[in-house]
PDB file of C-alpha atoms in Angstrom:
ATOM      1  CA  MET C   1    -115.638  24.486 -37.680  1.00  0.00           C
ATOM      2  CA  ASN C   2    -112.906  24.910 -35.127  1.00  0.00           C
ATOM      3  CA  LYS C   3    -111.902  22.263 -32.616  1.00  0.00           C
ATOM      4  CA  SER C   4    -109.931  22.934 -29.481  1.00  0.00           C
ATOM      5  CA  GLN C   5    -106.478  21.460 -29.037  1.00  0.00           C
ATOM      6  CA  LEU C   6    -106.949  18.697 -26.497  1.00  0.00           C
ATOM      7  CA  ASN C   7    -104.599  17.022 -24.092  1.00  0.00           C
ATOM      8  CA  PHE C   8    -105.721  13.386 -23.974  1.00  0.00           C
ATOM      9  CA  ARG C   9    -104.871  11.564 -20.775  1.00  0.00           C
ATOM     10  CA  PRO C  10    -105.907   7.877 -20.852  1.00  0.00           C
ATOM     11  CA  LEU C  11    -105.897   6.113 -17.536  1.00  0.00           C
ATOM     12  CA  SER C  12    -104.366   2.684 -17.215  1.00  0.00           C
ATOM     13  CA  TRP C  13    -106.066   0.194 -19.555  1.00  0.00           C
ATOM     14  CA  LEU C  14    -105.613  -2.515 -16.964  1.00  0.00           C
ATOM     15  CA  MET C  15    -107.980  -1.246 -14.287  1.00  0.00           C
ATOM     16  CA  ALA C  16    -110.462  -4.050 -13.603  1.00  0.00           C
ATOM     17  CA  PRO C  17    -113.307  -4.552 -14.172  1.00  0.00           C
ATOM     18  CA  VAL C  18    -113.782  -1.471 -16.352  1.00  0.00           C
ATOM     19  CA  LEU C  19    -111.655   1.223 -17.919  1.00  0.00           C
ATOM     20  CA  SER C  20    -112.209   4.948 -17.778  1.00  0.00           C
ATOM     21  CA  VAL C  21    -110.564   7.475 -20.050  1.00  0.00           C
ATOM     22  CA  ALA C  22    -110.565  11.233 -19.695  1.00  0.00           C
ATOM     23  CA  LEU C  23    -110.441  14.054 -22.203  1.00  0.00           C
ATOM     24  CA  VAL C  24    -109.205  17.374 -20.842  1.00  0.00           C
ATOM     25  CA  ALA C  25    -109.400  20.686 -22.679  1.00  0.00           C
ATOM     26  CA  CYS C  26    -106.126  22.590 -22.349  1.00  0.00           C
ATOM     27  CA  GLY C  27    -106.695  25.695 -24.436  1.00  0.00           C
ATOM     28  CA  GLY C  28    -105.077  26.854 -27.627  1.00  0.00           C
ATOM     29  CA  GLY C  29    -106.256  27.139 -31.182  1.00  0.00           C
ATOM     30  CA  GLY C  30    -107.433  24.220 -33.208  1.00  0.00           C
ATOM     31  CA  GLN C  31    -107.382  23.114 -36.796  1.00  0.00           C
ATOM     32  CA  ASP C  32    -109.736  24.189 -39.542  1.00  0.00           C
ATOM     33  CA  THR C  33    -111.363  21.974 -42.120  1.00  0.00           C
ATOM     34  CA  ILE C  34    -109.979  22.874 -45.524  1.00  0.00           C
ATOM     35  CA  LEU C  35    -112.668  22.601 -48.184  1.00  0.00           C
ATOM     36  CA  GLY C  36    -112.130  21.706 -51.799  1.00  0.00           C
ATOM     37  CA  SER C  37    -113.623  23.724 -54.647  1.00  0.00           C
ATOM     38  CA  GLY C  38    -115.097  23.248 -58.088  1.00  0.00           C
ATOM     39  CA  GLY C  39    -117.315  20.347 -57.053  1.00  0.00           C
ATOM     40  CA  ILE C  40    -114.482  18.423 -55.421  1.00  0.00           C
ATOM     41  CA  ALA C  41    -115.453  16.708 -52.178  1.00  0.00           C
ATOM     42  CA  PRO C  42    -114.216  18.407 -48.977  1.00  0.00           C
ATOM     43  CA  VAL C  43    -110.671  17.501 -48.002  1.00  0.00           C
ATOM     44  CA  VAL C  44    -109.864  17.431 -44.295  1.00  0.00           C
ATOM     45  CA  VAL C  45    -106.265  18.253 -43.415  1.00  0.00           C
ATOM     46  CA  VAL C  46    -105.484  17.452 -39.794  1.00  0.00           C
ATOM     47  CA  PRO C  47    -102.053  18.470 -38.500  1.00  0.00           C
ATOM     48  CA  PRO C  48    -100.483  16.218 -35.872  1.00  0.00           C
ATOM     49  CA  THR C  49    -100.952  17.157 -32.240  1.00  0.00           C
ATOM     50  CA  VAL C  50     -99.188  16.293 -28.997  1.00  0.00           C
ATOM     51  CA  THR C  51    -101.524  14.063 -26.985  1.00  0.00           C
ATOM     52  CA  ASN C  52     -99.460  13.328 -23.881  1.00  0.00           C
ATOM     53  CA  VAL C  53     -96.179  14.353 -22.267  1.00  0.00           C
ATOM     54  CA  THR C  54     -93.943  13.318 -19.372  1.00  0.00           C
ATOM     55  CA  PRO C  55     -93.397  14.981 -17.032  1.00  0.00           C
ATOM     56  CA  LEU C  56     -97.032  16.051 -17.208  1.00  0.00           C
ATOM     57  CA  ARG C  57     -97.932  19.663 -17.903  1.00  0.00           C
ATOM     58  CA  ASN C  58     -97.618  21.711 -14.667  1.00  0.00           C
ATOM     59  CA  ALA C  59     -96.211  18.726 -12.759  1.00  0.00           C
ATOM     60  CA  THR C  60     -94.388  19.610  -9.537  1.00  0.00           C
ATOM     61  CA  GLY C  61     -91.690  17.820  -7.589  1.00  0.00           C
ATOM     62  CA  VAL C  62     -90.070  16.408 -10.747  1.00  0.00           C
ATOM     63  CA  ALA C  63     -86.836  14.613  -9.818  1.00  0.00           C
ATOM     64  CA  THR C  64     -83.639  16.558 -10.357  1.00  0.00           C
ATOM     65  CA  ASN C  65     -81.987  13.443 -11.815  1.00  0.00           C
ATOM     66  CA  THR C  66     -84.623  13.034 -14.535  1.00  0.00           C
ATOM     67  CA  LYS C  67     -82.851  11.661 -17.593  1.00  0.00           C
ATOM     68  CA  THR C  68     -85.625  11.587 -20.209  1.00  0.00           C
ATOM     69  CA  ILE C  69     -88.775  13.493 -21.133  1.00  0.00           C
ATOM     70  CA  THR C  70     -91.324  12.300 -23.684  1.00  0.00           C
ATOM     71  CA  ALA C  71     -94.049  13.489 -26.035  1.00  0.00           C
ATOM     72  CA  THR C  72     -96.691  11.304 -27.701  1.00  0.00           C
ATOM     73  CA  PHE C  73     -98.358  12.311 -30.966  1.00  0.00           C
ATOM     74  CA  SER C  74    -101.804  11.818 -32.482  1.00  0.00           C
ATOM     75  CA  GLN C  75    -100.409  10.273 -35.651  1.00  0.00           C
ATOM     76  CA  ALA C  76     -97.263   8.740 -37.110  1.00  0.00           C
ATOM     77  CA  MET C  77     -94.360  11.169 -37.257  1.00  0.00           C
ATOM     78  CA  ASP C  78     -91.335  11.658 -39.511  1.00  0.00           C
ATOM     79  CA  SER C  79     -88.494  10.653 -37.196  1.00  0.00           C
ATOM     80  CA  ASP C  80     -86.034  12.827 -39.130  1.00  0.00           C
ATOM     81  CA  THR C  81     -87.936  15.939 -37.979  1.00  0.00           C
ATOM     82  CA  LEU C  82     -87.736  14.985 -34.310  1.00  0.00           C
ATOM     83  CA  THR C  83     -84.402  16.365 -33.230  1.00  0.00           C
ATOM     84  CA  ALA C  84     -82.838  18.385 -30.421  1.00  0.00           C
ATOM     85  CA  ASP C  85     -83.929  21.470 -32.371  1.00  0.00           C
ATOM     86  CA  SER C  86     -87.616  20.523 -32.566  1.00  0.00           C
ATOM     87  CA  PHE C  87     -87.832  18.919 -29.080  1.00  0.00           C
ATOM     88  CA  THR C  88     -86.302  21.268 -26.538  1.00  0.00           C
ATOM     89  CA  LEU C  89     -85.900  21.715 -22.796  1.00  0.00           C
ATOM     90  CA  ALA C  90     -84.775  24.755 -20.826  1.00  0.00           C
ATOM     91  CA  CYS C  91     -84.319  24.189 -17.091  1.00  0.00           C
ATOM     92  CA  PRO C  92     -84.475  26.667 -15.468  1.00  0.00           C
ATOM     93  CA  ALA C  93     -86.597  28.468 -18.038  1.00  0.00           C
ATOM     94  CA  ALA C  94     -84.470  30.530 -20.460  1.00  0.00           C
ATOM     95  CA  THR C  95     -81.469  28.238 -19.794  1.00  0.00           C
ATOM     96  CA  PRO C  96     -81.488  25.704 -22.650  1.00  0.00           C
ATOM     97  CA  ILE C  97     -80.088  22.233 -22.069  1.00  0.00           C
ATOM     98  CA  THR C  98     -78.094  21.279 -25.139  1.00  0.00           C
ATOM     99  CA  GLY C  99     -76.391  18.104 -26.273  1.00  0.00           C
ATOM    100  CA  GLY C 100     -79.353  15.780 -25.784  1.00  0.00           C
ATOM    101  CA  THR C 101     -80.578  13.194 -28.274  1.00  0.00           C
ATOM    102  CA  VAL C 102     -84.090  12.522 -29.558  1.00  0.00           C
ATOM    103  CA  SER C 103     -85.425   9.054 -30.428  1.00  0.00           C
ATOM    104  CA  TYR C 104     -88.770   8.055 -31.916  1.00  0.00           C
ATOM    105  CA  LEU C 105     -90.760   4.849 -31.327  1.00  0.00           C
ATOM    106  CA  PRO C 106     -93.188   4.325 -34.238  1.00  0.00           C
ATOM    107  CA  ALA C 107     -95.308   1.707 -32.428  1.00  0.00           C
ATOM    108  CA  SER C 108     -96.098   4.181 -29.657  1.00  0.00           C
ATOM    109  CA  ARG C 109     -95.858   7.402 -31.715  1.00  0.00           C
ATOM    110  CA  MET C 110     -93.619   8.647 -28.909  1.00  0.00           C
ATOM    111  CA  ALA C 111     -90.545  10.874 -29.039  1.00  0.00           C
ATOM    112  CA  THR C 112     -88.011  10.721 -26.214  1.00  0.00           C
ATOM    113  CA  LEU C 113     -85.519  13.465 -25.391  1.00  0.00           C
ATOM    114  CA  THR C 114     -82.588  11.898 -23.544  1.00  0.00           C
ATOM    115  CA  LEU C 115     -80.574  14.478 -21.647  1.00  0.00           C
ATOM    116  CA  PRO C 116     -76.765  14.489 -21.817  1.00  0.00           C
ATOM    117  CA  ALA C 117     -75.061  12.078 -19.414  1.00  0.00           C
ATOM    118  CA  GLY C 118     -74.476  13.598 -16.000  1.00  0.00           C
ATOM    119  CA  THR C 119     -77.192  16.241 -16.363  1.00  0.00           C
ATOM    120  CA  VAL C 120     -78.736  17.327 -13.055  1.00  0.00           C
ATOM    121  CA  LEU C 121     -81.723  19.643 -13.261  1.00  0.00           C
ATOM    122  CA  ALA C 122     -81.745  22.728 -11.069  1.00  0.00           C
ATOM    123  CA  SER C 123     -83.563  22.263  -7.767  1.00  0.00           C
ATOM    124  CA  GLY C 124     -86.972  23.955  -7.439  1.00  0.00           C
ATOM    125  CA  ALA C 125     -86.787  25.289 -10.992  1.00  0.00           C
ATOM    126  CA  LEU C 126     -89.567  26.082 -13.449  1.00  0.00           C
ATOM    127  CA  CYS C 127     -88.644  24.257 -16.657  1.00  0.00           C
ATOM    128  CA  ASP C 128     -89.867  24.903 -20.206  1.00  0.00           C
ATOM    129  CA  ALA C 129     -90.223  22.045 -22.694  1.00  0.00           C
ATOM    130  CA  ALA C 130     -91.533  22.360 -26.243  1.00  0.00           C
ATOM    131  CA  ILE C 131     -92.226  20.566 -29.491  1.00  0.00           C
ATOM    132  CA  THR C 132     -91.860  23.080 -32.317  1.00  0.00           C
ATOM    133  CA  THR C 133     -93.485  23.275 -35.736  1.00  0.00           C
ATOM    134  CA  ALA C 134     -90.311  21.755 -37.193  1.00  0.00           C
ATOM    135  CA  ALA C 135     -91.808  18.410 -36.117  1.00  0.00           C
ATOM    136  CA  LYS C 136     -93.795  16.851 -38.987  1.00  0.00           C
ATOM    137  CA  ASP C 137     -95.923  13.774 -39.457  1.00  0.00           C
ATOM    138  CA  SER C 138     -95.139  10.994 -41.914  1.00  0.00           C
ATOM    139  CA  THR C 139     -96.940  12.886 -44.710  1.00  0.00           C
ATOM    140  CA  GLY C 140     -94.882  16.037 -44.175  1.00  0.00           C
ATOM    141  CA  LEU C 141     -97.573  17.982 -42.300  1.00  0.00           C
ATOM    142  CA  ALA C 142     -96.200  20.079 -39.427  1.00  0.00           C
ATOM    143  CA  LEU C 143     -97.741  20.812 -36.046  1.00  0.00           C
ATOM    144  CA  ALA C 144    -100.165  23.718 -36.387  1.00  0.00           C
ATOM    145  CA  LYS C 145     -98.199  25.598 -33.752  1.00  0.00           C
ATOM    146  CA  THR C 146     -95.489  24.989 -31.173  1.00  0.00           C
ATOM    147  CA  PHE C 147     -96.639  22.858 -28.232  1.00  0.00           C
ATOM    148  CA  PRO C 148     -95.084  24.187 -25.012  1.00  0.00           C
ATOM    149  CA  TRP C 149     -95.437  22.865 -21.488  1.00  0.00           C
ATOM    150  CA  GLN C 150     -93.899  23.553 -18.104  1.00  0.00           C
ATOM    151  CA  PHE C 151     -93.043  21.545 -15.016  1.00  0.00           C
ATOM    152  CA  THR C 152     -91.282  22.309 -11.754  1.00  0.00           C
ATOM    153  CA  THR C 153     -88.450  20.289 -10.262  1.00  0.00           C
ATOM    154  CA  GLY C 154     -88.351  19.197  -6.635  1.00  0.00           C
ATOM    155  CA  LYS C 155     -85.525  19.364  -4.168  1.00  0.00           C
ATOM    156  CA  VAL C 156     -84.179  15.816  -4.375  1.00  0.00           C
ATOM    157  CA  ALA C 157     -83.234  13.073  -6.813  1.00  0.00           C
ATOM    158  CA  ASP C 158     -85.487  10.077  -7.499  1.00  0.00           C
ATOM    159  CA  LEU C 159     -83.853   6.923  -6.112  1.00  0.00           C
ATOM    160  CA  THR C 160     -87.024   4.804  -5.856  1.00  0.00           C
ATOM    161  CA  ALA C 161     -87.321   1.723  -8.054  1.00  0.00           C
ATOM    162  CA  PRO C 162     -90.468   1.487 -10.204  1.00  0.00           C
ATOM    163  CA  THR C 163     -92.870  -1.380  -9.506  1.00  0.00           C
ATOM    164  CA  VAL C 164     -95.482  -3.306 -11.488  1.00  0.00           C
ATOM    165  CA  THR C 165     -98.909  -2.455 -10.071  1.00  0.00           C
ATOM    166  CA  ASN C 166    -101.178  -4.472 -12.379  1.00  0.00           C
ATOM    167  CA  THR C 167    -101.025  -6.868 -15.303  1.00  0.00           C
ATOM    168  CA  LEU C 168    -103.109  -8.157 -18.142  1.00  0.00           C
ATOM    169  CA  ASN C 169    -103.454 -11.055 -17.861  1.00  0.00           C
ATOM    170  CA  ALA C 170    -103.667 -11.891 -14.141  1.00  0.00           C
ATOM    171  CA  GLU C 171    -101.300 -14.324 -12.485  1.00  0.00           C
ATOM    172  CA  GLY C 172    -102.781 -17.826 -12.731  1.00  0.00           C
ATOM    173  CA  ALA C 173    -105.551 -16.914 -15.198  1.00  0.00           C
ATOM    174  CA  THR C 174    -106.782 -19.947 -17.152  1.00  0.00           C
ATOM    175  CA  THR C 175    -109.055 -18.581 -19.891  1.00  0.00           C
ATOM    176  CA  VAL C 176    -106.874 -16.014 -21.637  1.00  0.00           C
ATOM    177  CA  ALA C 177    -107.837 -15.351 -25.270  1.00  0.00           C
ATOM    178  CA  ILE C 178    -105.308 -16.672 -27.786  1.00  0.00           C
ATOM    179  CA  ASN C 179    -105.304 -13.265 -29.532  1.00  0.00           C
ATOM    180  CA  THR C 180    -104.444 -11.420 -26.328  1.00  0.00           C
ATOM    181  CA  ARG C 181    -101.973  -8.625 -25.871  1.00  0.00           C
ATOM    182  CA  VAL C 182     -99.815  -8.818 -22.751  1.00  0.00           C
ATOM    183  CA  SER C 183     -99.590  -5.681 -20.673  1.00  0.00           C
ATOM    184  CA  ALA C 184     -98.208  -4.372 -17.399  1.00  0.00           C
ATOM    185  CA  THR C 185     -98.936  -1.141 -15.564  1.00  0.00           C
ATOM    186  CA  PHE C 186     -96.182   0.566 -13.592  1.00  0.00           C
ATOM    187  CA  SER C 187     -96.120   2.795 -10.544  1.00  0.00           C
ATOM    188  CA  GLU C 188     -94.539   5.615 -12.559  1.00  0.00           C
ATOM    189  CA  ALA C 189     -93.550   6.576 -16.076  1.00  0.00           C
ATOM    190  CA  LEU C 190     -90.732   4.594 -17.673  1.00  0.00           C
ATOM    191  CA  ASP C 191     -88.003   5.494 -20.101  1.00  0.00           C
ATOM    192  CA  PRO C 192     -89.732   4.276 -23.313  1.00  0.00           C
ATOM    193  CA  LEU C 193     -86.397   3.275 -24.820  1.00  0.00           C
ATOM    194  CA  SER C 194     -85.950   0.678 -22.066  1.00  0.00           C
ATOM    195  CA  VAL C 195     -89.155  -1.171 -23.045  1.00  0.00           C
ATOM    196  CA  ASP C 196     -88.138  -3.591 -25.793  1.00  0.00           C
ATOM    197  CA  ASN C 197     -87.971  -7.284 -26.704  1.00  0.00           C
ATOM    198  CA  THR C 198     -85.012  -7.761 -24.386  1.00  0.00           C
ATOM    199  CA  SER C 199     -86.544  -6.274 -21.245  1.00  0.00           C
ATOM    200  CA  TYR C 200     -90.066  -7.603 -21.880  1.00  0.00           C
ATOM    201  CA  THR C 201     -90.443 -11.212 -22.986  1.00  0.00           C
ATOM    202  CA  LEU C 202     -93.107 -13.911 -23.356  1.00  0.00           C
ATOM    203  CA  LYS C 203     -92.327 -17.644 -23.489  1.00  0.00           C
ATOM    204  CA  GLN C 204     -94.098 -20.982 -23.383  1.00  0.00           C
ATOM    205  CA  THR C 205     -93.655 -22.120 -19.803  1.00  0.00           C
ATOM    206  CA  ALA C 206     -93.047 -25.797 -20.530  1.00  0.00           C
ATOM    207  CA  THR C 207     -90.627 -25.474 -23.441  1.00  0.00           C
ATOM    208  CA  GLY C 208     -89.106 -22.040 -22.849  1.00  0.00           C
ATOM    209  CA  GLU C 209     -89.755 -21.196 -26.498  1.00  0.00           C
ATOM    210  CA  ALA C 210     -89.891 -17.424 -26.986  1.00  0.00           C
ATOM    211  CA  VAL C 211     -92.940 -15.807 -28.544  1.00  0.00           C
ATOM    212  CA  THR C 212     -92.124 -13.368 -31.326  1.00  0.00           C
ATOM    213  CA  GLY C 213     -93.774  -9.975 -31.156  1.00  0.00           C
ATOM    214  CA  THR C 214     -93.314  -6.257 -30.649  1.00  0.00           C
ATOM    215  CA  THR C 215     -93.427  -3.956 -27.644  1.00  0.00           C
ATOM    216  CA  SER C 216     -95.030  -0.567 -27.240  1.00  0.00           C
ATOM    217  CA  TYR C 217     -95.355   1.901 -24.401  1.00  0.00           C
ATOM    218  CA  SER C 218     -97.947   4.530 -23.448  1.00  0.00           C
ATOM    219  CA  GLY C 219     -98.537   6.467 -20.233  1.00  0.00           C
ATOM    220  CA  VAL C 220     -97.514   3.944 -17.562  1.00  0.00           C
ATOM    221  CA  ASP C 221     -98.406   0.850 -19.611  1.00  0.00           C
ATOM    222  CA  ALA C 222     -95.952  -1.444 -21.396  1.00  0.00           C
ATOM    223  CA  VAL C 223     -97.525  -3.761 -23.980  1.00  0.00           C
ATOM    224  CA  PHE C 224     -96.171  -6.897 -25.637  1.00  0.00           C
ATOM    225  CA  ILE C 225     -98.001  -7.705 -28.881  1.00  0.00           C
ATOM    226  CA  PRO C 226     -97.544 -11.280 -30.157  1.00  0.00           C
ATOM    227  CA  SER C 227     -97.047 -11.459 -33.914  1.00  0.00           C
ATOM    228  CA  ALA C 228     -99.494 -14.381 -34.206  1.00  0.00           C
ATOM    229  CA  PRO C 229    -102.232 -15.973 -32.076  1.00  0.00           C
ATOM    230  CA  LEU C 230    -100.919 -18.001 -29.158  1.00  0.00           C
ATOM    231  CA  LEU C 231    -101.370 -21.755 -28.831  1.00  0.00           C
ATOM    232  CA  ALA C 232    -104.643 -22.842 -27.246  1.00  0.00           C
ATOM    233  CA  GLY C 233    -104.609 -24.420 -23.788  1.00  0.00           C
ATOM    234  CA  THR C 234    -100.974 -23.528 -23.210  1.00  0.00           C
ATOM    235  CA  GLN C 235     -99.306 -21.885 -20.220  1.00  0.00           C
ATOM    236  CA  TYR C 236     -97.154 -18.836 -20.889  1.00  0.00           C
ATOM    237  CA  THR C 237     -94.661 -16.932 -18.763  1.00  0.00           C
ATOM    238  CA  ALA C 238     -94.249 -13.173 -19.127  1.00  0.00           C
ATOM    239  CA  THR C 239     -91.145 -11.510 -17.722  1.00  0.00           C
ATOM    240  CA  ILE C 240     -90.204  -7.870 -17.236  1.00  0.00           C
ATOM    241  CA  LYS C 241     -86.536  -7.674 -16.456  1.00  0.00           C
ATOM    242  CA  SER C 242     -84.564  -5.621 -13.964  1.00  0.00           C
ATOM    243  CA  GLY C 243     -80.893  -4.715 -14.091  1.00  0.00           C
ATOM    244  CA  ALA C 244     -78.769  -3.313 -16.891  1.00  0.00           C
ATOM    245  CA  THR C 245     -80.940  -4.774 -19.673  1.00  0.00           C
ATOM    246  CA  GLY C 246     -84.266  -4.196 -17.924  1.00  0.00           C
ATOM    247  CA  VAL C 247     -86.822  -1.408 -17.822  1.00  0.00           C
ATOM    248  CA  VAL C 248     -85.970   1.831 -16.002  1.00  0.00           C
ATOM    249  CA  ASP C 249     -87.935   4.890 -14.939  1.00  0.00           C
ATOM    250  CA  LEU C 250     -87.342   8.434 -16.194  1.00  0.00           C
ATOM    251  CA  ALA C 251     -84.530   8.837 -13.656  1.00  0.00           C
ATOM    252  CA  GLY C 252     -82.844   5.592 -14.712  1.00  0.00           C
ATOM    253  CA  ASN C 253     -83.922   3.488 -11.722  1.00  0.00           C
ATOM    254  CA  PRO C 254     -84.445  -0.201 -12.628  1.00  0.00           C
ATOM    255  CA  LEU C 255     -86.957  -2.632 -11.120  1.00  0.00           C
ATOM    256  CA  ALA C 256     -85.731  -4.052  -7.835  1.00  0.00           C
ATOM    257  CA  LYS C 257     -86.075  -7.576  -9.306  1.00  0.00           C
ATOM    258  CA  ASP C 258     -87.535  -9.333 -12.339  1.00  0.00           C
ATOM    259  CA  TYR C 259     -91.331  -9.366 -12.446  1.00  0.00           C
ATOM    260  CA  VAL C 260     -92.688 -12.718 -13.633  1.00  0.00           C
ATOM    261  CA  TRP C 261     -96.250 -13.982 -14.051  1.00  0.00           C
ATOM    262  CA  ASN C 262     -97.912 -17.019 -15.663  1.00  0.00           C
ATOM    263  CA  TRP C 263    -101.292 -17.696 -17.271  1.00  0.00           C
ATOM    264  CA  THR C 264    -102.937 -20.230 -19.570  1.00  0.00           C
ATOM    265  CA  THR C 265    -104.744 -19.618 -22.844  1.00  0.00           C
ATOM    266  CA  ALA C 266    -108.297 -20.669 -23.660  1.00  0.00           C
ATOM    267  CA  THR C 267    -109.331 -22.521 -26.810  1.00  0.00           C
ATOM    268  CA  SER C 268    -110.328 -19.448 -28.836  1.00  0.00           C
ATOM    269  CA  GLY C 269    -109.828 -15.725 -29.313  1.00  0.00           C
ATOM    270  CA  ASP C 270    -111.768 -12.713 -28.063  1.00  0.00           C
ATOM    271  CA  THR C 271    -114.188 -11.507 -30.772  1.00  0.00           C
ATOM    272  CA  THR C 272    -116.594  -9.521 -28.553  1.00  0.00           C
ATOM    273  CA  PRO C 273    -116.483  -5.777 -29.286  1.00  0.00           C
ATOM    274  CA  PRO C 274    -116.099  -3.481 -26.278  1.00  0.00           C
ATOM    275  CA  THR C 275    -118.950  -1.140 -25.380  1.00  0.00           C
ATOM    276  CA  VAL C 276    -119.129   2.292 -23.780  1.00  0.00           C
ATOM    277  CA  GLY C 277    -120.948   2.221 -20.463  1.00  0.00           C
ATOM    278  CA  VAL C 278    -120.953   5.122 -17.987  1.00  0.00           C
ATOM    279  CA  LEU C 279    -120.389   8.653 -19.309  1.00  0.00           C
ATOM    280  CA  ASN C 280    -119.408  11.606 -17.125  1.00  0.00           C
ATOM    281  CA  PRO C 281    -120.935  14.107 -17.740  1.00  0.00           C
ATOM    282  CA  ALA C 282    -124.005  12.071 -18.610  1.00  0.00           C
ATOM    283  CA  LYS C 283    -125.564  12.382 -22.056  1.00  0.00           C
ATOM    284  CA  LEU C 284    -127.531  15.654 -22.388  1.00  0.00           C
ATOM    285  CA  ALA C 285    -126.385  16.830 -18.931  1.00  0.00           C
ATOM    286  CA  THR C 286    -126.810  20.561 -18.241  1.00  0.00           C
ATOM    287  CA  ASP C 287    -124.948  23.108 -16.084  1.00  0.00           C
ATOM    288  CA  VAL C 288    -121.668  21.230 -16.526  1.00  0.00           C
ATOM    289  CA  CYS C 289    -118.692  23.199 -15.206  1.00  0.00           C
ATOM    290  CA  THR C 290    -116.489  24.764 -17.878  1.00  0.00           C
ATOM    291  CA  ASN C 291    -113.318  22.989 -16.680  1.00  0.00           C
ATOM    292  CA  LYS C 292    -114.932  19.553 -16.537  1.00  0.00           C
ATOM    293  CA  THR C 293    -112.890  16.449 -17.301  1.00  0.00           C
ATOM    294  CA  ILE C 294    -114.786  14.232 -19.751  1.00  0.00           C
ATOM    295  CA  ASN C 295    -114.832  10.523 -18.852  1.00  0.00           C
ATOM    296  CA  ALA C 296    -115.977   7.389 -20.633  1.00  0.00           C
ATOM    297  CA  THR C 297    -116.036   3.930 -19.058  1.00  0.00           C
ATOM    298  CA  PHE C 298    -115.644   0.794 -21.171  1.00  0.00           C
ATOM    299  CA  SER C 299    -116.868  -2.750 -20.649  1.00  0.00           C
ATOM    300  CA  GLU C 300    -113.357  -4.210 -20.805  1.00  0.00           C
ATOM    301  CA  PRO C 301    -109.686  -3.156 -20.821  1.00  0.00           C
ATOM    302  CA  MET C 302    -108.735  -1.111 -23.893  1.00  0.00           C
ATOM    303  CA  ASP C 303    -105.539  -0.761 -25.912  1.00  0.00           C
ATOM    304  CA  PRO C 304    -104.166   2.651 -24.767  1.00  0.00           C
ATOM    305  CA  LEU C 305    -102.573   3.247 -28.165  1.00  0.00           C
ATOM    306  CA  THR C 306    -106.044   3.416 -29.758  1.00  0.00           C
ATOM    307  CA  LEU C 307    -107.287   6.128 -27.390  1.00  0.00           C
ATOM    308  CA  ASN C 308    -106.198   9.511 -28.654  1.00  0.00           C
ATOM    309  CA  ASN C 309    -107.463  12.858 -29.986  1.00  0.00           C
ATOM    310  CA  SER C 310    -108.700  11.197 -33.157  1.00  0.00           C
ATOM    311  CA  THR C 311    -110.782   8.486 -31.472  1.00  0.00           C
ATOM    312  CA  PHE C 312    -112.055  10.529 -28.489  1.00  0.00           C
ATOM    313  CA  THR C 313    -113.109  14.053 -29.484  1.00  0.00           C
ATOM    314  CA  LEU C 314    -114.903  17.038 -27.987  1.00  0.00           C
ATOM    315  CA  LYS C 315    -116.517  19.893 -29.910  1.00  0.00           C
ATOM    316  CA  ALA C 316    -119.171  22.522 -29.320  1.00  0.00           C
ATOM    317  CA  THR C 317    -122.581  21.914 -30.920  1.00  0.00           C
ATOM    318  CA  SER C 318    -123.052  25.685 -31.175  1.00  0.00           C
ATOM    319  CA  GLY C 319    -120.330  28.333 -31.255  1.00  0.00           C
ATOM    320  CA  ALA C 320    -116.607  27.625 -31.076  1.00  0.00           C
ATOM    321  CA  LEU C 321    -114.979  25.574 -28.331  1.00  0.00           C
TER     322      LEU C 321
END
């Protein structure tokens, strides 16, 4: 059975009171199930796929001073295979930009191509980016085929500072689960390499004691994941820093000032599973347009790193999609 290659675009996981995610078909061949023989159970081999990119596919008005572009994968990748040869950019098209560096963040399964210092993209240019089949997952399995995408630059540089538009948990909240993750949504995509334990911190408000944990980044969401449950009935202060050691957008613009918010934990953790509520199209709907975006709404905010082509799938029940 063939499945289409899908570009998965999760919306912010912090949209209250519910979260919607969308699955968008973007063409291209899929992967086949490889069957065993001689009585051996079927073995499914699933090559990695690119699930999200920045700038987005067919984006327009991309800033000429863009410093980084990113690609997120469906599964853990071999960082040694993510290089300037397997992650490329030509801007304008057919004019390769060389000398960049590629970094990989395992927690987010995200590769970042950082352009050479001083690079200014051509104004009003159609640019070609690509992840080639030289990119392999942690088991050595390569992309089934090269993943290309295009975007068009604007006429001016981006000089606007990013802002925090939403947080989990809310300022002043008093019943936060002790097993919470701490997240912030931004007004635009960030340079993933700027989201780390220096730029994003969590501390006990009263004592100033830092909480140990890890950071991850997806879409426009930065997430701090404590390494252990937090103390019950305790106020915490989360800080996202500005300046030289703070978060920056894809053009290198920092926050205008530190973003700080406080909240207090409850006496226990959250053990209630989320549920799927509204579906669009509805179950068993007919006459759905062929370019329909598929949406699912959840009962509570979701971890964006768990929403990908493996956990949210689309296939034809008859014929090939």
